[in-house]
Amino acid sequence: MSGRSTRLIVALDTKDTAQAMRWRAESAGHAGAVKLGLEFTYARGLEAVRDVAGDSPLFLDLKLHDIPNTVASAIGSLKAVRPAMLTIHAAGGRAMIAAARQAIDGTFPDGARPLLLAVTVLTSMDTQAMHEIGVEGSVEAQVVRLGQLAMESGADGLVCSSHEIAPLRAALGEAPVLVVPGIRPAGSVVGDQKRIMTPAQARAAGADWIVVGRPITRAADPAAAAAAIAAELSD
């Protein structure tokens, strides 16, 4: 079993500012960070993102993927939001990832630089979905390939499914911060995720952070659901 500490990020996946704030308050004390992504940011804007995050460390999951100059410019616009973690797509390539690194280093002061996290393969995708977009190898091979590229190009860590933690650690060692979505407590609804594990399994595999949304936010008692997952991570 991994001896590392694994912490919880609660995904506030909604367009409703008041609802996001309620979920953040209910999970406070159990989560190490909150996630706001495309759904909320597009609906409410960056000022609302900053307001909802409040004092909680923010995992800003925008999955930037464009030409290098555009990605760098977008990152330069995020200073006021003060994210603790920021995502790009590793598939954007070496030049894009390096431009994102340079933009972060030039935009944020030393003590406030967000971790640059590269998304490898979305957890909603499986081998068939990969083949449909022209990637003929396995999901694992593609994740490792993109992970190596991202780390060589300046990323601090990777977003991957729990099933790729072990091969990434084998290929890249302990250096990458691994953030793992697609986590479902035992007995919960899988939804649109295809490569999943429980919180305890992800911790044992070596995740640094796990991202959990609906099993907490759609629970009858979100605070209790968050507390149960946090307890599972600390056992």
Short mmCIF file of N, CA and C in Angstrom, two decimals, residues 17 20-21 36 40-41 43-54 81:
data_model
loop_
_atom_site.label_atom_id
_atom_site.label_comp_id
_atom_site.label_asym_id
_atom_site.label_seq_id
_atom_site.Cartn_x
_atom_site.Cartn_y
_atom_site.Cartn_z
N THR A 17 -24.74 29.43 -8.47
CA THR A 17 -23.76 29.95 -7.51
C THR A 17 -24.13 29.61 -6.08
N ALA A 20 -23.48 25.96 -5.37
CA ALA A 20 -22.05 25.69 -5.24
C ALA A 20 -21.54 26.14 -3.88
N MET A 21 -21.99 27.29 -3.43
CA MET A 21 -21.55 27.78 -2.12
C MET A 21 -22.05 26.88 -0.99
N LEU A 36 -13.91 23.73 -9.50
CA LEU A 36 -14.87 24.39 -10.38
C LEU A 36 -14.35 24.23 -11.80
N PHE A 40 -19.53 25.59 -14.51
CA PHE A 40 -19.77 26.76 -13.69
C PHE A 40 -19.11 28.01 -14.27
N THR A 41 -17.88 27.87 -14.74
CA THR A 41 -17.15 29.03 -15.24
C THR A 41 -17.83 29.65 -16.45
N ALA A 43 -20.99 29.48 -17.15
CA ALA A 43 -22.29 30.02 -16.77
C ALA A 43 -22.18 31.30 -15.95
N ARG A 44 -21.16 31.38 -15.07
CA ARG A 44 -21.13 32.47 -14.09
C ARG A 44 -19.91 33.38 -14.19
N GLY A 45 -18.86 32.94 -14.85
CA GLY A 45 -17.70 33.80 -15.02
C GLY A 45 -16.67 33.67 -13.90
N LEU A 46 -15.52 34.28 -14.14
CA LEU A 46 -14.39 34.12 -13.22
C LEU A 46 -14.61 34.81 -11.88
N GLU A 47 -15.34 35.92 -11.86
CA GLU A 47 -15.59 36.58 -10.58
C GLU A 47 -16.39 35.67 -9.65
N ALA A 48 -17.38 34.98 -10.21
CA ALA A 48 -18.16 34.04 -9.41
C ALA A 48 -17.31 32.85 -8.98
N VAL A 49 -16.41 32.40 -9.83
CA VAL A 49 -15.48 31.32 -9.46
C VAL A 49 -14.69 31.73 -8.20
N ARG A 50 -14.16 32.93 -8.22
CA ARG A 50 -13.39 33.41 -7.07
C ARG A 50 -14.26 33.49 -5.83
N ASP A 51 -15.50 33.97 -5.98
CA ASP A 51 -16.39 34.11 -4.83
C ASP A 51 -16.77 32.76 -4.24
N VAL A 52 -17.06 31.80 -5.10
CA VAL A 52 -17.46 30.48 -4.62
C VAL A 52 -16.30 29.77 -3.93
N ALA A 53 -15.12 29.85 -4.50
CA ALA A 53 -13.96 29.19 -3.88
C ALA A 53 -13.66 29.77 -2.52
N GLY A 54 -13.82 31.08 -2.37
CA GLY A 54 -13.55 31.70 -1.07
C GLY A 54 -12.15 31.43 -0.60
N VAL A 81 -8.12 35.01 -9.97
CA VAL A 81 -8.87 33.86 -9.45
C VAL A 81 -8.05 33.09 -8.41
#
